[in-house]
Short mmCIF file of C-alpha atoms in Angstrom, two decimals:
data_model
loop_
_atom_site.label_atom_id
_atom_site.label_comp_id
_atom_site.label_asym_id
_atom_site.label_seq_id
_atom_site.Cartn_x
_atom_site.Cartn_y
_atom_site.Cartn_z
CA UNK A 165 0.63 -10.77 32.08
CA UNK A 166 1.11 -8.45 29.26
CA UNK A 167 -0.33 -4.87 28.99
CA UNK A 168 -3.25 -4.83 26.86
CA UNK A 169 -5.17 -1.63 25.29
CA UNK A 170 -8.75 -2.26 23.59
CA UNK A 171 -8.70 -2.77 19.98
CA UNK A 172 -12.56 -1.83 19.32
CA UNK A 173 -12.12 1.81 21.00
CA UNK A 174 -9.47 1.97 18.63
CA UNK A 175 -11.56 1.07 15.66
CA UNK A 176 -14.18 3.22 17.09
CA UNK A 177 -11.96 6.42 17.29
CA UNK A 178 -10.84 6.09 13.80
CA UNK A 179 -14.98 6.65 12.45
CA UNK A 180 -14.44 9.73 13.71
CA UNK A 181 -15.84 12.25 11.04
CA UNK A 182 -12.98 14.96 9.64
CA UNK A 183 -13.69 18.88 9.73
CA UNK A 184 -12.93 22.03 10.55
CA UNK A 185 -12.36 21.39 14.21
CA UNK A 186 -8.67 19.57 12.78
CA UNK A 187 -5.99 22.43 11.98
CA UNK A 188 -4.70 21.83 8.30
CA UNK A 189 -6.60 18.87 7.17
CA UNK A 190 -7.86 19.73 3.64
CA UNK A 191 -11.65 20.70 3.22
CA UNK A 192 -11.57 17.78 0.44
CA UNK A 193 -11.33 15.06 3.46
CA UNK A 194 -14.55 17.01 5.42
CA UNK A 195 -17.03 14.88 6.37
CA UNK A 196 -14.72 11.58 6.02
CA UNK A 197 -14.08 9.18 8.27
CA UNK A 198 -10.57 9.24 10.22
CA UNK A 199 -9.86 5.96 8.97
CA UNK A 200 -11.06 6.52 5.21
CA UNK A 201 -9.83 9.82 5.07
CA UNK A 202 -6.36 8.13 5.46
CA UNK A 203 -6.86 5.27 3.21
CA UNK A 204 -7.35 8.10 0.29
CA UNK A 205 -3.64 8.83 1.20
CA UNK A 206 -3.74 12.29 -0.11
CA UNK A 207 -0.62 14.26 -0.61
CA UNK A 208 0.90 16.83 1.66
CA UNK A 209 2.03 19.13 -0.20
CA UNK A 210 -1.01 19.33 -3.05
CA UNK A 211 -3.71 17.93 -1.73
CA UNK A 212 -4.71 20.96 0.08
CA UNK A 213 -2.69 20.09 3.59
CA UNK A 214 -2.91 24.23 5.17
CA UNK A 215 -0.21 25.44 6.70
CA UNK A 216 1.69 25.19 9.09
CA UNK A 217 1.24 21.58 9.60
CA UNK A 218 3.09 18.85 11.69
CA UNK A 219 3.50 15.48 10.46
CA UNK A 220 5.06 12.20 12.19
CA UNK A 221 7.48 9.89 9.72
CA UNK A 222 6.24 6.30 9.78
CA UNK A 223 9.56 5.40 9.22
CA UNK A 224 11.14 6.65 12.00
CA UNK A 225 8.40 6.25 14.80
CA UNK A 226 8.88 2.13 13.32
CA UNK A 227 12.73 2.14 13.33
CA UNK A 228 11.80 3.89 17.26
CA UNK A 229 9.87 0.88 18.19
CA UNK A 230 12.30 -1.28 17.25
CA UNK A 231 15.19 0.18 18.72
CA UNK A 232 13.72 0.80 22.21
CA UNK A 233 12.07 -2.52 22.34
CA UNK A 234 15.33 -4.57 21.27
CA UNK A 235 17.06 -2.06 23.58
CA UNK A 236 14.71 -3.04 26.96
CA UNK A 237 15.21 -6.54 26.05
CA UNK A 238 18.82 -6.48 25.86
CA UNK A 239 19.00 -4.73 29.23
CA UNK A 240 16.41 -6.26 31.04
CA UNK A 241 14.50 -3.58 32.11
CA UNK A 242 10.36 -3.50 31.26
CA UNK A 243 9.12 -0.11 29.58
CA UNK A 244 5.88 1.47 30.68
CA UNK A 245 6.58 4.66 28.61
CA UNK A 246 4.99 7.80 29.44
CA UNK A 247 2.11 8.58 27.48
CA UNK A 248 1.64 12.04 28.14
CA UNK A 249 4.35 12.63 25.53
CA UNK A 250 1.62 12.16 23.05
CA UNK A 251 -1.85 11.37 24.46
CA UNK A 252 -2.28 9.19 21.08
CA UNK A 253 -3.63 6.14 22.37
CA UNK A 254 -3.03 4.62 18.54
CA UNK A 255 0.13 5.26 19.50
CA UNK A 256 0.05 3.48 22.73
CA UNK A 257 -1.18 0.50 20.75
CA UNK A 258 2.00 0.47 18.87
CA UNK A 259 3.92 0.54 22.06
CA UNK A 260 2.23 -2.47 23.09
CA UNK A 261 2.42 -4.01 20.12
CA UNK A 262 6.37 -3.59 21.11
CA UNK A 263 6.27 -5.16 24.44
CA UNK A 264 5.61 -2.01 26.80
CA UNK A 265 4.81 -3.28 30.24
CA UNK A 266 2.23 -0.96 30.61
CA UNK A 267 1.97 3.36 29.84
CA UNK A 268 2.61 6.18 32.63
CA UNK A 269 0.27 9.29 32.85
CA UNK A 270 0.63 11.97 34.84
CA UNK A 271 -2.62 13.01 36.11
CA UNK A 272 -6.09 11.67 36.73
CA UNK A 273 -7.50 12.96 33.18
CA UNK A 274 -4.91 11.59 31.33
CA UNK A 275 -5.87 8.13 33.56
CA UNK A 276 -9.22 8.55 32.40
CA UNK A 277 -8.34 8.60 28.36
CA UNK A 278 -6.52 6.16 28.91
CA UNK A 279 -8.98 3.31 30.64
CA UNK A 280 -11.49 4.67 27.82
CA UNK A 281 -9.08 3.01 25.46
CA UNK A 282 -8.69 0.06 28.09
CA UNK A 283 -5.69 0.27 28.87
CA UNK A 284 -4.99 -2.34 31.53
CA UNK A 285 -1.88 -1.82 33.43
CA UNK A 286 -1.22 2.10 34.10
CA UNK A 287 1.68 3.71 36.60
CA UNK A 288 0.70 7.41 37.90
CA UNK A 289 3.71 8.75 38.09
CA UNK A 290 2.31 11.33 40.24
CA UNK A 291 0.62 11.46 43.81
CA UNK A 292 -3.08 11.25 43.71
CA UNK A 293 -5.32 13.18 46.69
CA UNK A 294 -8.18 14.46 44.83
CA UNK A 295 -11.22 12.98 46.68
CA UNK A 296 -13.25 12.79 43.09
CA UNK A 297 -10.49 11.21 41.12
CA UNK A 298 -10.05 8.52 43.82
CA UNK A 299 -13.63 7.93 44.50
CA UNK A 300 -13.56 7.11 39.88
CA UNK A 301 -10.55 5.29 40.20
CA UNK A 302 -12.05 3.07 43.04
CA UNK A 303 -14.86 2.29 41.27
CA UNK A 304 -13.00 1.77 37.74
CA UNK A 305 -10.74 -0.84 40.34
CA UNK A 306 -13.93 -2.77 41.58
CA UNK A 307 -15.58 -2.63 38.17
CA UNK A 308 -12.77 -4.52 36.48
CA UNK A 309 -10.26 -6.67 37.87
CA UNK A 310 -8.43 -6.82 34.77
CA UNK A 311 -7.05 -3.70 35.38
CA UNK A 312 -3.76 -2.63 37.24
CA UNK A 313 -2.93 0.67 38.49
CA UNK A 314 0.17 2.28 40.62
CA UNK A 315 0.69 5.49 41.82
CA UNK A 316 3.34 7.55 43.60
CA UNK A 317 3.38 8.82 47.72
CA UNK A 318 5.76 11.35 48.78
CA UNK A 319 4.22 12.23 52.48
CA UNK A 320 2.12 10.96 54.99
CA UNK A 321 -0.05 13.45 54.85
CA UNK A 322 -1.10 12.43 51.06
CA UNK A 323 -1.07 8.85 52.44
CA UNK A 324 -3.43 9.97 54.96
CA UNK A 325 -5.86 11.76 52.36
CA UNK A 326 -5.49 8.71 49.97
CA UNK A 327 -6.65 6.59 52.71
CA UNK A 328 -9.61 8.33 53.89
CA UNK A 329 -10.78 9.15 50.36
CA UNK A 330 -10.70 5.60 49.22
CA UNK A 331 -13.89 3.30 49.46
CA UNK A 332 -13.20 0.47 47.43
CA UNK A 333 -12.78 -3.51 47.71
CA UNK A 334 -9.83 -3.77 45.59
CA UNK A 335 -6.44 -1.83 47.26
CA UNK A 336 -4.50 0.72 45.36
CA UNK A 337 -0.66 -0.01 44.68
CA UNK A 338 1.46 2.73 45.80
CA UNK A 339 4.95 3.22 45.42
CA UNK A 340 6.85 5.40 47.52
CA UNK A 341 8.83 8.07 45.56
CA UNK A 342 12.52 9.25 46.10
CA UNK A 343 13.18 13.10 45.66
CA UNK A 344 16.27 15.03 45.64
CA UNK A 345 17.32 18.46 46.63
CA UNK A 346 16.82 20.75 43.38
CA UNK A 347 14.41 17.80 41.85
CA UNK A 348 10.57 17.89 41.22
CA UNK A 349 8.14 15.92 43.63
CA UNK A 350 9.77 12.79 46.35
CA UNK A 351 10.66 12.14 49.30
CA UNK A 352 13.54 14.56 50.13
CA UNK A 353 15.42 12.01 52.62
CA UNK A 354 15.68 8.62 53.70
CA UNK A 355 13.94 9.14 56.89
CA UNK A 356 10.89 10.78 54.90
CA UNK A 357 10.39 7.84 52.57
CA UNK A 358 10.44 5.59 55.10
CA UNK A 359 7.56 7.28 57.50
CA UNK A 360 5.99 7.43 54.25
CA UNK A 361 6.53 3.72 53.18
CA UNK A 362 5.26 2.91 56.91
CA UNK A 363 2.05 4.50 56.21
CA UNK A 364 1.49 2.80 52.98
CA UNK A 365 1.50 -0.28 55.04
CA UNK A 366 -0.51 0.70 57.96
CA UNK A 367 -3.43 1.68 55.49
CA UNK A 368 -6.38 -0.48 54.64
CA UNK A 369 -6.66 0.92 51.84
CA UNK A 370 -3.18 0.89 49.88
CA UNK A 371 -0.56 -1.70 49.08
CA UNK A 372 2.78 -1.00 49.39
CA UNK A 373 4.27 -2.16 46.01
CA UNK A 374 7.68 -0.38 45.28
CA UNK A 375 9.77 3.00 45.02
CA UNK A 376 9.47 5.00 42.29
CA UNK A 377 12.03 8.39 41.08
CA UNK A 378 12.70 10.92 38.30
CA UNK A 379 16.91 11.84 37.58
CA UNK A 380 15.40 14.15 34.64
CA UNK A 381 15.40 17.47 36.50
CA UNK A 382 18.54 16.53 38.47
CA UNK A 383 20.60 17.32 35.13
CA UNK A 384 20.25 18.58 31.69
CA UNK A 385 23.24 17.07 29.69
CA UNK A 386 25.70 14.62 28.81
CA UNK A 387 28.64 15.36 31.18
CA UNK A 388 30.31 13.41 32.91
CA UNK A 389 28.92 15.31 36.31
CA UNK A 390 25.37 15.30 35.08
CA UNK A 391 25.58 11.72 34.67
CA UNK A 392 27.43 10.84 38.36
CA UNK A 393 24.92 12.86 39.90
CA UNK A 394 21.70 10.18 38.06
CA UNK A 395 24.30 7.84 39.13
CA UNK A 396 23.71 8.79 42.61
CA UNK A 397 20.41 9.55 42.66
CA UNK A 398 19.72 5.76 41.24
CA UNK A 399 21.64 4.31 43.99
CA UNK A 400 19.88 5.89 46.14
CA UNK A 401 16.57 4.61 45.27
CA UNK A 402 18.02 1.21 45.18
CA UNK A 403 18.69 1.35 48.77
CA UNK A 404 15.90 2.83 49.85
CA UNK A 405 14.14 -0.42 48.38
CA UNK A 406 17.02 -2.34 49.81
CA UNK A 407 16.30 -0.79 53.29
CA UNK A 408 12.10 -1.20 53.16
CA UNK A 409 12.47 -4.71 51.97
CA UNK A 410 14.61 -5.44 54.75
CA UNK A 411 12.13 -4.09 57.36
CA UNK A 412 9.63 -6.16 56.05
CA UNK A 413 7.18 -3.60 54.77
CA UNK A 414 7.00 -5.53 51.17
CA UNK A 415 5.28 -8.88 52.51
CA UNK A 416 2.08 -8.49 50.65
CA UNK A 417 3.77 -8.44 47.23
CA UNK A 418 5.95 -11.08 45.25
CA UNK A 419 8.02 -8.67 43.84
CA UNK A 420 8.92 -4.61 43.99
CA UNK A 421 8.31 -2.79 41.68
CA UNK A 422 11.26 0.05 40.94
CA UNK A 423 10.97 2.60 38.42
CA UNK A 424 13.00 5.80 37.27
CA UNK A 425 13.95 6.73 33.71
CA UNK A 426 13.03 9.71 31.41
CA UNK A 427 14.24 10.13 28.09
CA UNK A 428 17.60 11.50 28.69
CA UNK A 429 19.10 8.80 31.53
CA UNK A 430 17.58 5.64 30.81
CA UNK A 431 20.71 4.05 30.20
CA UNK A 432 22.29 5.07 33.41
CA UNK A 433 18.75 4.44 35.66
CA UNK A 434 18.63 0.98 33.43
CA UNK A 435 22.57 -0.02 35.01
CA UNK A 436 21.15 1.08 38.51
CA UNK A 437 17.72 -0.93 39.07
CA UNK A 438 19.22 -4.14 37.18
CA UNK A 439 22.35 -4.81 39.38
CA UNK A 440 23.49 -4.21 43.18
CA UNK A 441 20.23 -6.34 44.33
CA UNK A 442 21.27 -8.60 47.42
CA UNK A 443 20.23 -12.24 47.19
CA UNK A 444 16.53 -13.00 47.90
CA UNK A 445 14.84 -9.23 46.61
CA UNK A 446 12.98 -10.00 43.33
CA UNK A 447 12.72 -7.10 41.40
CA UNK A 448 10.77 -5.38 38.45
CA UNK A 449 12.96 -2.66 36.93
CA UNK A 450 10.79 -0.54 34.83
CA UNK A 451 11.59 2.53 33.00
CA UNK A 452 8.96 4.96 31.93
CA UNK A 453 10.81 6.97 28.56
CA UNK A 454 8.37 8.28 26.40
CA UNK A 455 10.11 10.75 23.78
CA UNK A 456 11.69 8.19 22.42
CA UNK A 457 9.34 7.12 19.66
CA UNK A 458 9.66 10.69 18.14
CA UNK A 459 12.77 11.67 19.46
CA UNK A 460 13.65 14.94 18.01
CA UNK A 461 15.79 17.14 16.25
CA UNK A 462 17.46 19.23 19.50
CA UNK A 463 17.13 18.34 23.30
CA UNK A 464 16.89 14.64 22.85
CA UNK A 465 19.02 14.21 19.56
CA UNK A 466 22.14 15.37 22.23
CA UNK A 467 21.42 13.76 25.29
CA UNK A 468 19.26 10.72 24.71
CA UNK A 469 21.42 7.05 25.07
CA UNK A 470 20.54 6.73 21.93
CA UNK A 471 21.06 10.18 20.58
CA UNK A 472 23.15 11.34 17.54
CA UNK A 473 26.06 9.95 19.53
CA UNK A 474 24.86 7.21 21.30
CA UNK A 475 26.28 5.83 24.51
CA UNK A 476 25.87 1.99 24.28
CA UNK A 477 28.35 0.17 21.45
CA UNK A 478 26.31 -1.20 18.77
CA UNK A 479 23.19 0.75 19.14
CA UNK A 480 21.45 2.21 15.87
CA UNK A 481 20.61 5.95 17.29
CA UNK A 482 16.51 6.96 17.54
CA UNK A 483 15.19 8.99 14.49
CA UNK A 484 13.19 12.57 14.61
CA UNK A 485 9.84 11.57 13.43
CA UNK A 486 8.43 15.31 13.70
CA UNK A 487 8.56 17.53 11.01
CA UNK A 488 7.06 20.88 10.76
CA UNK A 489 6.09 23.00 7.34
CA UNK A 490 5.51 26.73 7.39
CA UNK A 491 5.04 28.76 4.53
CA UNK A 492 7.04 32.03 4.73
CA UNK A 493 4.54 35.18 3.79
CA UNK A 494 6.83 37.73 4.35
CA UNK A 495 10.27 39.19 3.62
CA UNK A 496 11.01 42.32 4.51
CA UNK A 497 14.99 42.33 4.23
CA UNK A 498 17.26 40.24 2.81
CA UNK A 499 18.44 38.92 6.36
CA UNK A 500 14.76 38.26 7.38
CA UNK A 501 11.88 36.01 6.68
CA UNK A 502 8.84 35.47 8.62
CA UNK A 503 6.35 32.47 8.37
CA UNK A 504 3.08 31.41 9.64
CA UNK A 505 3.96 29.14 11.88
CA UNK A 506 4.32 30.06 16.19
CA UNK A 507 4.19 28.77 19.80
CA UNK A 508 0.67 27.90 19.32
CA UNK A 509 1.96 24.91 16.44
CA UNK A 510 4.99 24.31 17.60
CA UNK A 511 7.56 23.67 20.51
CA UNK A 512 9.53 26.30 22.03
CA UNK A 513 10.72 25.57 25.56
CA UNK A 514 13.78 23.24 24.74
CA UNK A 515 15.52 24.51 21.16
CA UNK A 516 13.47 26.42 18.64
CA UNK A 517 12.73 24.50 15.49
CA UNK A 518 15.52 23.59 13.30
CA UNK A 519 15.10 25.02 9.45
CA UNK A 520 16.16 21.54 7.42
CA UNK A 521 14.46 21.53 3.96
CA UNK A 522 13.09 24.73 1.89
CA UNK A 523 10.10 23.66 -0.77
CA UNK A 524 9.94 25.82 -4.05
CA UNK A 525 7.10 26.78 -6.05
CA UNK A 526 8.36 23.91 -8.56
CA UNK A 527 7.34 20.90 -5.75
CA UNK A 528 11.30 20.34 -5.63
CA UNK A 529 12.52 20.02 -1.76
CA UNK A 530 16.42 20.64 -0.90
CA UNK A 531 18.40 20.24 2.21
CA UNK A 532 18.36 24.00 3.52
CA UNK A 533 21.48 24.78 5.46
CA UNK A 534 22.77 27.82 7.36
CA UNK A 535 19.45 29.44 7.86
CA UNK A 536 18.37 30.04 12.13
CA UNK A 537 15.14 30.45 13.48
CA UNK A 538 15.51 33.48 15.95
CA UNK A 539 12.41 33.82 18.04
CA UNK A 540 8.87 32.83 17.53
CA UNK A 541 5.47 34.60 18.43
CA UNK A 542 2.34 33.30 18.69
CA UNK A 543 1.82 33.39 15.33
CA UNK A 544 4.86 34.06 13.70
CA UNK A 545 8.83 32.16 13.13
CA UNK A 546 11.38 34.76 12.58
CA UNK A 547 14.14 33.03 10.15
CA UNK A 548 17.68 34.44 9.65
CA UNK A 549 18.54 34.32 6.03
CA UNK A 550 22.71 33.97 5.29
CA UNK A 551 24.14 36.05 2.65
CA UNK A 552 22.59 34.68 -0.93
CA UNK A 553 19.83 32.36 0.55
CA UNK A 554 17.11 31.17 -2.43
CA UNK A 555 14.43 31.32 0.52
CA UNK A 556 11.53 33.62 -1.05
CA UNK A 557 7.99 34.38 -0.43
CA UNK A 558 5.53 31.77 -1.00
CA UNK A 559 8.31 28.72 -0.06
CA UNK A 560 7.70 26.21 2.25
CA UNK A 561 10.34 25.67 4.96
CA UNK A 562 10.41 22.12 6.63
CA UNK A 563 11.65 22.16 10.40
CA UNK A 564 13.20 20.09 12.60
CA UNK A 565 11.38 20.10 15.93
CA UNK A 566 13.02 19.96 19.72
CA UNK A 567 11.13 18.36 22.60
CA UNK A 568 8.06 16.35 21.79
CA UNK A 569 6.26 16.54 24.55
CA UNK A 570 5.32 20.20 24.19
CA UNK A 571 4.37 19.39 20.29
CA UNK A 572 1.34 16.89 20.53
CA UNK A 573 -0.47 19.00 22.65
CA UNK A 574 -1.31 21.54 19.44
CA UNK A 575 -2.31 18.58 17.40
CA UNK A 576 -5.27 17.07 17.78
CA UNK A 577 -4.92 15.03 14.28
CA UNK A 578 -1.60 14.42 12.58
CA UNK A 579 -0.86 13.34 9.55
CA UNK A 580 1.56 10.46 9.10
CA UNK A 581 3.85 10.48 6.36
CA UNK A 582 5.70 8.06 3.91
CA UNK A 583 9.19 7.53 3.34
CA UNK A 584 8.90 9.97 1.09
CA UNK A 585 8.28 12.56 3.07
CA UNK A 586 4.50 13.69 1.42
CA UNK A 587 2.16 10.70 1.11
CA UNK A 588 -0.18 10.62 3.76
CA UNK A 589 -0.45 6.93 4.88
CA UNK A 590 -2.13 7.60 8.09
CA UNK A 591 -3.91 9.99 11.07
CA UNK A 592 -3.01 10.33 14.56
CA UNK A 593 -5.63 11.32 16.95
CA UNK A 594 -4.51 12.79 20.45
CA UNK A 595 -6.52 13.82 23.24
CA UNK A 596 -5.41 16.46 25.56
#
């Protein structure tokens, strides 16, 4: 059964009226409609966009959707990609559209945006104890059946507070998740997951479904050590299914769920849930990437699979679809320009923003090379300026962005952008 999302929430989001409440949207489009407001396709750069703005490139986030999807198929793994990346259940749609198995969140208000778009298959990657998220979530279980929802367990004790916090008819999936010394949340031994697994089975209340992982803190590049220790780490979790299928404790499903796979990895955790199964364990491999429908120009664009050099033959690399433009107000040397544009627009924590493209006061954009941001404030982008560089007062810079998931989160509406860069062809609404 395929993932589905619900197309008249969608509609409904896009009536949406446009105003001040949406950073950079010109006062022209006030008081439009979401939806008409982008079938005006006004112009970024004279249609009164303000500054600084951040705009997605249709024709990358399509080319994204391709690749990934064609990619998944070819390796025969099912995607439920992380939605956090953007909150932008449009967005979501368009994964769907793709074949995405179903979309990740990370915590119970993310679960609830998402079921108000209707989304019907969700993972948590996450453990859930809050008493008042689990009482809404057994309700939202018993109120439609439609609807399919996993979430992670890393300890008996949050099996124990799951189970006593739960009053529904319907059980909740659970799948027990492998940690690693130096990782994020899991299980930090065999032994652990196991007592935890046991739990899962013993309770009323839950359904023990599957293991679940994340290699993304375990490394942060492409070496060959970073990727023998995901290596690892994937086999691991592979046994640890291997080992709780063998003691039974997977009878109530028809097949076990196993999932792993950021956006750095996913070729290597792809390798490790598809093969090494013994005869007799059927097995859904899922990954949950989500960065790769922007990508970006930085973190990703080195490490991703499908990166700027990408590590399976054949493969057409991911494009950045985020592009930032900040107008530069002041110059006080000729080594220094400043622009209004800061950590409150855009991301920060994995590669400051790339300078690509400079826009003149004659509308002409050029490729801008040898120019370095050097810090940003809250407000402000410092930019080194090389020996002879035309940058000037009153120019627009166009930047490259690193790490998308700390991007969406200052962007409530987007603008989407032609091919060529400044015709405004659509809006994306997030909600964080």
């Amino acid at each position: 059964m395929s993932c589905e999302i619900n197309e008249a929430a969608l509609g409904s989001a896009r009536n949406e009226t446009v105003d001040w409440r949406f950073k950079s949207i010109p006062a022209a489009l006030s008081g439009r409609r979401i939806g008409d407001a982008a079938a005006a396709k006004p112009d970024l750069f004279t249609d009164g966009f303000l500054g600084p703005v951040v705009v997605l490139a249709e024709d990358a986030l399509a080319h994204n959707l391709r690749e990934m999807a064609t990619w998944c198929a070819g390796h025969g793994v099912e995607l439920a990609p992380h939605g956090k990346t953007t909150m932008a259940p449009a967005l979501f749609a368009r994964q769907i559209e793709h074949g995405a198995w179903g979309i990740t969140a990370a915590n119970a208000g993310q679960l609830r945006v998402y079921r108000a778009f209707g989304v019907s298959r969700v993972l948590l990657a996450n453990q859930l104890v809050d008493p008042a998220a689990l009482a809404w979530l057994a309700a939202e279980l018993d109120a439609d059946p439609a609807f399919e929802f996993t979430c992670w367990a890393d300890s008996t004790a949050g099996v124990a507070q799951m189970s006593a916090a739960l009053n529904g008819t319907r059980p909740v999936d659970v799948l027990v998740e492998l940690g690693a010394d130096g990782g994020r949340t899991g299980a930090r031994d065999r032994a652990t997951a196991i007592a935890v697994a046991e739990a899962v089975h013993a309770s009323p209340a839950l359904r023990l479904a599957g293991v679940a992982g994340y290699e993304g803190a375990l490394a942060h590049d492409a070496s060959e050590a970073s990727q023998a220790r995901v290596k690892s780490y994937v086999d691991d979790l592979r046994e640890l299914a291997v080992d709780l299928h063998g003691r039974g404790l997977f009878a109530d499903v028809d097949e076990i769920i196993v999932t792993a796979g950021g956006s750095a990895y996913f070729d290597q955790v792809a390798e490790g849930i598809t093969t090494g199964w013994p005869a007799g364990i059927k097995v859904r491999p899922v990954l949950r990437s989500g960065a790769y429908l922007t990508h970006d120009d930085g973190f990703y664009r080195g490490i991703s699979p499908l990166g700027e050099h990408p590590r399976t033959t054949g493969a057409e690399p991911f494009r950045s679809a985020l592009r930032a433009w900040a107008q530069v107000t002041s110059k006080p040397s000729s080594e220094l320009a400043l622009l209004t544009m800061g950590k409150r627009d855009a991301s920060f924590d994995e590669g400051l923003p790339e300078p690509q493209l400079r826009r003149g006061p004659d509308d002409r954009v050029d490729a801008l090379t040898g120019h370095t941001v050097t810090a940003m404030n809250d407000q402000h982008t410092f930019l080194a300026l090389p020996p002879g560089s035309p940058v000037a007062v009153g120019d627009w810079i166009g930047f490259g962005l690193s790490h998308p998931c700390t991007v969406f989160d200052k962007w409530p509406l987007l603008p989407v952008v032609d091919a060529d860069g400044r015709t405004v062809v659509d809006f994306v609404r997030t909600y964080f």
